[in-house]
PDB file of C-alpha atoms in Angstrom:
ATOM      1  CA  MET D1111     -91.812 213.452 264.172  1.00  0.00           C
ATOM      2  CA  PRO D1112     -88.044 212.833 263.451  1.00  0.00           C
ATOM      3  CA  VAL D1113     -87.026 209.210 263.442  1.00  0.00           C
ATOM      4  CA  SER D1114     -84.575 208.275 266.306  1.00  0.00           C
ATOM      5  CA  VAL D1115     -81.648 206.459 265.019  1.00  0.00           C
ATOM      6  CA  GLN D1116     -79.851 204.183 267.463  1.00  0.00           C
ATOM      7  CA  ASN D1117     -76.810 201.975 267.431  1.00  0.00           C
ATOM      8  CA  GLN D1118     -78.192 198.556 268.992  1.00  0.00           C
ATOM      9  CA  LYS D1119     -76.115 195.500 269.246  1.00  0.00           C
ATOM     10  CA  SER D1120     -78.171 192.756 267.980  1.00  0.00           C
ATOM     11  CA  CYS D1121     -76.658 190.239 270.244  1.00  0.00           C
ATOM     12  CA  GLN D1122     -78.184 192.187 273.096  1.00  0.00           C
ATOM     13  CA  THR D1123     -81.401 193.034 271.627  1.00  0.00           C
ATOM     14  CA  GLN D1124     -84.545 190.818 271.947  1.00  0.00           C
ATOM     15  CA  ALA D1125     -86.148 190.228 268.598  1.00  0.00           C
ATOM     16  CA  GLY D1126     -89.735 191.181 270.072  1.00  0.00           C
ATOM     17  CA  ARG D1127     -88.513 194.540 270.661  1.00  0.00           C
ATOM     18  CA  THR D1128     -87.900 195.520 267.129  1.00  0.00           C
ATOM     19  CA  VAL D1129     -91.350 194.764 265.882  1.00  0.00           C
ATOM     20  CA  GLY D1130     -92.472 197.632 263.768  1.00  0.00           C
ATOM     21  CA  GLN D1131     -89.124 199.169 263.653  1.00  0.00           C
ATOM     22  CA  GLU D1132     -86.729 199.555 260.926  1.00  0.00           C
ATOM     23  CA  ILE D1133     -83.427 197.547 261.335  1.00  0.00           C
ATOM     24  CA  VAL D1134     -80.409 198.615 259.024  1.00  0.00           C
ATOM     25  CA  THR D1135     -77.461 196.092 258.631  1.00  0.00           C
ATOM     26  CA  VAL D1136     -73.934 196.794 257.610  1.00  0.00           C
ATOM     27  CA  GLU D1137     -75.005 195.603 254.120  1.00  0.00           C
ATOM     28  CA  GLY D1138     -77.903 198.183 253.901  1.00  0.00           C
ATOM     29  CA  VAL D1139     -76.288 201.039 255.463  1.00  0.00           C
ATOM     30  CA  SER D1140     -75.496 203.985 253.154  1.00  0.00           C
ATOM     31  CA  GLY D1141     -75.119 207.584 252.490  1.00  0.00           C
ATOM     32  CA  PRO D1142     -71.974 210.009 252.921  1.00  0.00           C
ATOM     33  CA  VAL D1143     -71.172 208.862 256.321  1.00  0.00           C
ATOM     34  CA  ALA D1144     -71.206 205.147 255.604  1.00  0.00           C
ATOM     35  CA  ASP D1145     -69.053 205.922 252.432  1.00  0.00           C
ATOM     36  CA  ALA D1146     -66.685 208.188 254.372  1.00  0.00           C
ATOM     37  CA  VAL D1147     -66.294 205.334 256.978  1.00  0.00           C
ATOM     38  CA  ARG D1148     -65.970 202.451 254.450  1.00  0.00           C
ATOM     39  CA  ASP D1149     -63.245 204.639 252.690  1.00  0.00           C
ATOM     40  CA  ALA D1150     -61.378 205.241 256.014  1.00  0.00           C
ATOM     41  CA  TRP D1151     -61.542 201.513 256.762  1.00  0.00           C
ATOM     42  CA  HIS D1152     -60.159 200.672 253.277  1.00  0.00           C
ATOM     43  CA  ARG D1153     -57.440 203.293 253.462  1.00  0.00           C
ATOM     44  CA  ASP D1154     -56.273 202.659 257.126  1.00  0.00           C
ATOM     45  CA  ASN D1155     -56.236 198.745 256.416  1.00  0.00           C
ATOM     46  CA  VAL D1156     -58.546 198.203 259.491  1.00  0.00           C
ATOM     47  CA  VAL D1157     -59.932 194.814 258.570  1.00  0.00           C
ATOM     48  CA  GLN D1158     -58.045 191.665 259.334  1.00  0.00           C
ATOM     49  CA  CYS D1159     -60.294 188.709 260.346  1.00  0.00           C
ATOM     50  CA  GLY D1160     -63.679 190.491 259.827  1.00  0.00           C
ATOM     51  CA  TYR D1161     -65.133 188.963 263.038  1.00  0.00           C
ATOM     52  CA  CYS D1162     -65.961 192.630 264.418  1.00  0.00           C
ATOM     53  CA  GLN D1163     -66.371 194.677 261.329  1.00  0.00           C
ATOM     54  CA  PRO D1164     -70.165 194.944 261.109  1.00  0.00           C
ATOM     55  CA  GLY D1165     -70.543 196.089 264.513  1.00  0.00           C
ATOM     56  CA  GLN D1166     -67.542 198.332 264.591  1.00  0.00           C
ATOM     57  CA  THR D1167     -68.556 199.941 261.235  1.00  0.00           C
ATOM     58  CA  LEU D1168     -72.053 200.569 262.248  1.00  0.00           C
ATOM     59  CA  ALA D1169     -71.184 202.049 265.417  1.00  0.00           C
ATOM     60  CA  ALA D1170     -68.679 204.542 263.933  1.00  0.00           C
ATOM     61  CA  ILE D1171     -71.497 205.271 261.117  1.00  0.00           C
ATOM     62  CA  ALA D1172     -73.887 206.093 264.158  1.00  0.00           C
ATOM     63  CA  LEU D1173     -71.318 207.881 265.937  1.00  0.00           C
ATOM     64  CA  LEU D1174     -70.448 210.178 263.125  1.00  0.00           C
ATOM     65  CA  ASP D1175     -74.146 210.703 262.405  1.00  0.00           C
ATOM     66  CA  SER D1176     -74.597 212.037 265.939  1.00  0.00           C
ATOM     67  CA  ASN D1177     -71.119 213.665 266.389  1.00  0.00           C
ATOM     68  CA  ALA D1178     -69.406 215.048 263.445  1.00  0.00           C
ATOM     69  CA  SER D1179     -66.214 215.556 265.346  1.00  0.00           C
ATOM     70  CA  PRO D1180     -65.873 212.981 268.349  1.00  0.00           C
ATOM     71  CA  ASP D1181     -62.805 213.434 270.697  1.00  0.00           C
ATOM     72  CA  ASP D1182     -61.058 210.091 271.891  1.00  0.00           C
ATOM     73  CA  ALA D1183     -63.054 209.839 274.880  1.00  0.00           C
ATOM     74  CA  THR D1184     -66.369 210.135 273.156  1.00  0.00           C
ATOM     75  CA  LEU D1185     -65.226 207.678 270.483  1.00  0.00           C
ATOM     76  CA  GLY D1186     -64.043 205.289 273.231  1.00  0.00           C
ATOM     77  CA  ARG D1187     -67.333 205.313 275.015  1.00  0.00           C
ATOM     78  CA  TRP D1188     -69.434 204.993 271.823  1.00  0.00           C
ATOM     79  CA  MET D1189     -67.423 202.049 270.527  1.00  0.00           C
ATOM     80  CA  ASN D1190     -67.061 200.299 273.811  1.00  0.00           C
ATOM     81  CA  GLY D1191     -68.518 196.571 273.552  1.00  0.00           C
ATOM     82  CA  ASN D1192     -67.548 196.014 270.138  1.00  0.00           C
ATOM     83  CA  LEU D1193     -64.858 193.423 270.711  1.00  0.00           C
ATOM     84  CA  CYS D1194     -62.057 192.989 267.975  1.00  0.00           C
ATOM     85  CA  ARG D1195     -60.356 189.529 268.098  1.00  0.00           C
ATOM     86  CA  CYS D1196     -57.507 190.969 266.070  1.00  0.00           C
ATOM     87  CA  GLY D1197     -56.852 194.082 268.356  1.00  0.00           C
ATOM     88  CA  THR D1198     -56.907 196.533 265.659  1.00  0.00           C
ATOM     89  CA  TYR D1199     -58.519 199.196 268.086  1.00  0.00           C
ATOM     90  CA  GLN D1200     -55.866 201.907 267.194  1.00  0.00           C
ATOM     91  CA  ARG D1201     -56.553 201.358 263.542  1.00  0.00           C
ATOM     92  CA  ILE D1202     -60.384 201.719 264.050  1.00  0.00           C
ATOM     93  CA  ARG D1203     -59.833 204.698 266.105  1.00  0.00           C
ATOM     94  CA  SER D1204     -57.527 206.348 263.569  1.00  0.00           C
ATOM     95  CA  ALA D1205     -60.206 205.356 260.713  1.00  0.00           C
ATOM     96  CA  VAL D1206     -63.006 207.079 262.410  1.00  0.00           C
ATOM     97  CA  HIS D1207     -61.120 210.225 262.921  1.00  0.00           C
ATOM     98  CA  ASP D1208     -60.066 210.044 259.322  1.00  0.00           C
ATOM     99  CA  ALA D1209     -63.661 209.498 258.221  1.00  0.00           C
ATOM    100  CA  ALA D1210     -64.655 212.517 260.495  1.00  0.00           C
ATOM    101  CA  THR D1211     -61.918 214.691 258.974  1.00  0.00           C
ATOM    102  CA  THR D1212     -63.149 213.616 255.272  1.00  0.00           C
ATOM    103  CA  LEU D1213     -66.631 214.627 256.194  1.00  0.00           C
ATOM    104  CA  ALA D1214     -65.600 217.956 257.690  1.00  0.00           C
ATOM    105  CA  SER D1215     -63.628 218.891 254.520  1.00  0.00           C
ATOM    106  CA  GLY D1216     -66.591 218.353 252.352  1.00  0.00           C
ATOM    107  CA  ASP D1217     -64.961 215.534 250.416  1.00  0.00           C
ATOM    108  CA  ARG D1218     -67.369 212.808 249.467  1.00  0.00           C
ATOM    109  CA  PRO D1219     -65.682 209.386 248.731  1.00  0.00           C
ATOM    110  CA  ALA D1220     -67.169 207.495 246.051  1.00  0.00           C
ATOM    111  CA  ALA D1221     -69.115 204.326 247.313  1.00  0.00           C
ATOM    112  CA  LEU D1222     -66.858 201.192 247.387  1.00  0.00           C
ATOM    113  CA  ILE D1223     -67.729 198.642 245.154  1.00  0.00           C
ATOM    114  CA  ALA D1224     -66.199 195.269 245.009  1.00  0.00           C
ATOM    115  CA  PRO D1225     -64.734 194.245 241.564  1.00  0.00           C
ATOM    116  CA  ALA D1226     -66.164 190.866 240.298  1.00  0.00           C
ATOM    117  CA  ALA D1227     -64.079 188.057 241.485  1.00  0.00           C
ATOM    118  CA  PRO D1228     -61.898 186.540 238.650  1.00  0.00           C
ATOM    119  CA  GLU D1229     -62.430 183.094 237.803  1.00  0.00           C
ATOM    120  CA  PRO D1230     -59.702 180.836 239.494  1.00  0.00           C
ATOM    121  CA  PRO D1231     -57.444 178.964 237.343  1.00  0.00           C
ATOM    122  CA  PRO D1232     -57.573 175.227 237.512  1.00  0.00           C
ATOM    123  CA  LEU D1233     -55.539 173.583 240.544  1.00  0.00           C
ATOM    124  CA  THR D1234     -53.927 171.142 237.896  1.00  0.00           C
ATOM    125  CA  ASP D1235     -53.704 170.279 234.160  1.00  0.00           C
ATOM    126  CA  GLY D1236     -54.315 166.876 235.003  1.00  0.00           C
ATOM    127  CA  PRO D1237     -57.883 165.261 234.564  1.00  0.00           C
ATOM    128  CA  VAL D1238     -60.835 166.394 236.783  1.00  0.00           C
ATOM    129  CA  LEU D1239     -61.978 164.044 239.361  1.00  0.00           C
ATOM    130  CA  PRO D1240     -65.245 162.320 238.593  1.00  0.00           C
ATOM    131  CA  SER D1241     -68.552 163.878 239.994  1.00  0.00           C
ATOM    132  CA  VAL D1242     -70.197 162.307 243.079  1.00  0.00           C
ATOM    133  CA  SER D1243     -73.365 160.556 242.739  1.00  0.00           C
ATOM    134  CA  PRO D1244     -76.167 162.760 244.361  1.00  0.00           C
ATOM    135  CA  ALA D1245     -77.474 159.631 245.977  1.00  0.00           C
ATOM    136  CA  ALA D1246     -74.140 159.544 248.081  1.00  0.00           C
ATOM    137  CA  LYS D1247     -73.905 161.037 251.363  1.00  0.00           C
ATOM    138  CA  TRP D1248     -70.910 163.279 252.100  1.00  0.00           C
ATOM    139  CA  HIS D1249     -67.842 161.802 253.530  1.00  0.00           C
ATOM    140  CA  SER D1250     -63.965 161.718 252.844  1.00  0.00           C
ATOM    141  CA  CYS D1251     -64.226 158.981 250.026  1.00  0.00           C
ATOM    142  CA  ALA D1252     -67.335 160.485 248.235  1.00  0.00           C
ATOM    143  CA  TRP D1253     -65.529 163.402 246.742  1.00  0.00           C
ATOM    144  CA  LEU D1254     -62.989 161.069 245.372  1.00  0.00           C
ATOM    145  CA  TYR D1255     -64.775 158.277 244.249  1.00  0.00           C
ATOM    146  CA  PRO D1256     -68.477 158.174 242.956  1.00  0.00           C
ATOM    147  CA  ASN D1257     -68.704 154.771 244.272  1.00  0.00           C
ATOM    148  CA  PRO D1258     -66.295 154.293 247.271  1.00  0.00           C
ATOM    149  CA  PRO D1259     -64.491 151.078 247.679  1.00  0.00           C
ATOM    150  CA  LEU D1260     -65.637 148.445 250.291  1.00  0.00           C
ATOM    151  CA  ASN D1261     -62.519 149.287 252.680  1.00  0.00           C
ATOM    152  CA  CYS D1262     -63.564 153.033 252.700  1.00  0.00           C
ATOM    153  CA  SER D1263     -62.697 154.090 256.399  1.00  0.00           C
ATOM    154  CA  TRP D1264     -65.811 156.049 256.834  1.00  0.00           C
ATOM    155  CA  PRO D1265     -68.490 154.092 258.570  1.00  0.00           C
ATOM    156  CA  PHE D1266     -71.255 156.344 257.573  1.00  0.00           C
ATOM    157  CA  TRP D1267     -71.544 155.849 253.871  1.00  0.00           C
ATOM    158  CA  ARG D1268     -74.811 155.557 252.362  1.00  0.00           C
ATOM    159  CA  SER D1269     -75.942 155.022 249.146  1.00  0.00           C
ATOM    160  CA  SER D1270     -79.519 154.561 247.724  1.00  0.00           C
ATOM    161  CA  GLU D1271     -78.174 152.895 244.655  1.00  0.00           C
ATOM    162  CA  ARG D1272     -77.127 150.001 246.645  1.00  0.00           C
ATOM    163  CA  GLY D1273     -79.672 150.436 249.369  1.00  0.00           C
ATOM    164  CA  LYS D1274     -77.451 149.473 252.436  1.00  0.00           C
ATOM    165  CA  ASP D1275     -74.758 150.926 254.759  1.00  0.00           C
ATOM    166  CA  ARG D1276     -71.337 150.008 254.289  1.00  0.00           C
ATOM    167  CA  GLY D1277     -68.608 150.197 256.877  1.00  0.00           C
TER     168      GLY D1277
END
């Protein structure tokens, strides 16, 4: 019996309804359709803030899995409900059509693999700030001073080294 693949929005699906079912997230989806969609997303510069990308990407992959050449009306119905805070709907629509064209041509883009992040250069050539005592609770003075002065403006500084609160 073939497995039915459906695009479900996680925000609208009760966890109990997924027991015993396979769940594929944007991090785990793979294959030629996923590669074509990711490549089109990259080429068409779709991503801005990233808020909607997991849902948009998975919806586009599910659409192209079920309909290799969707028209605009089908694409609009399928992608409906995936809200984009940046308003890149036209770029998304274009990227889905580009991915469909890539798949129809038989081209198989390589999987996108992010390069290793470069080591950031130091912010200053000056001395490095002292490390914070692990016993100190985080606040605005703790990152700067391992033992904040008595006049520190944050009332919630606590140090187990001194055993008392300071304010």
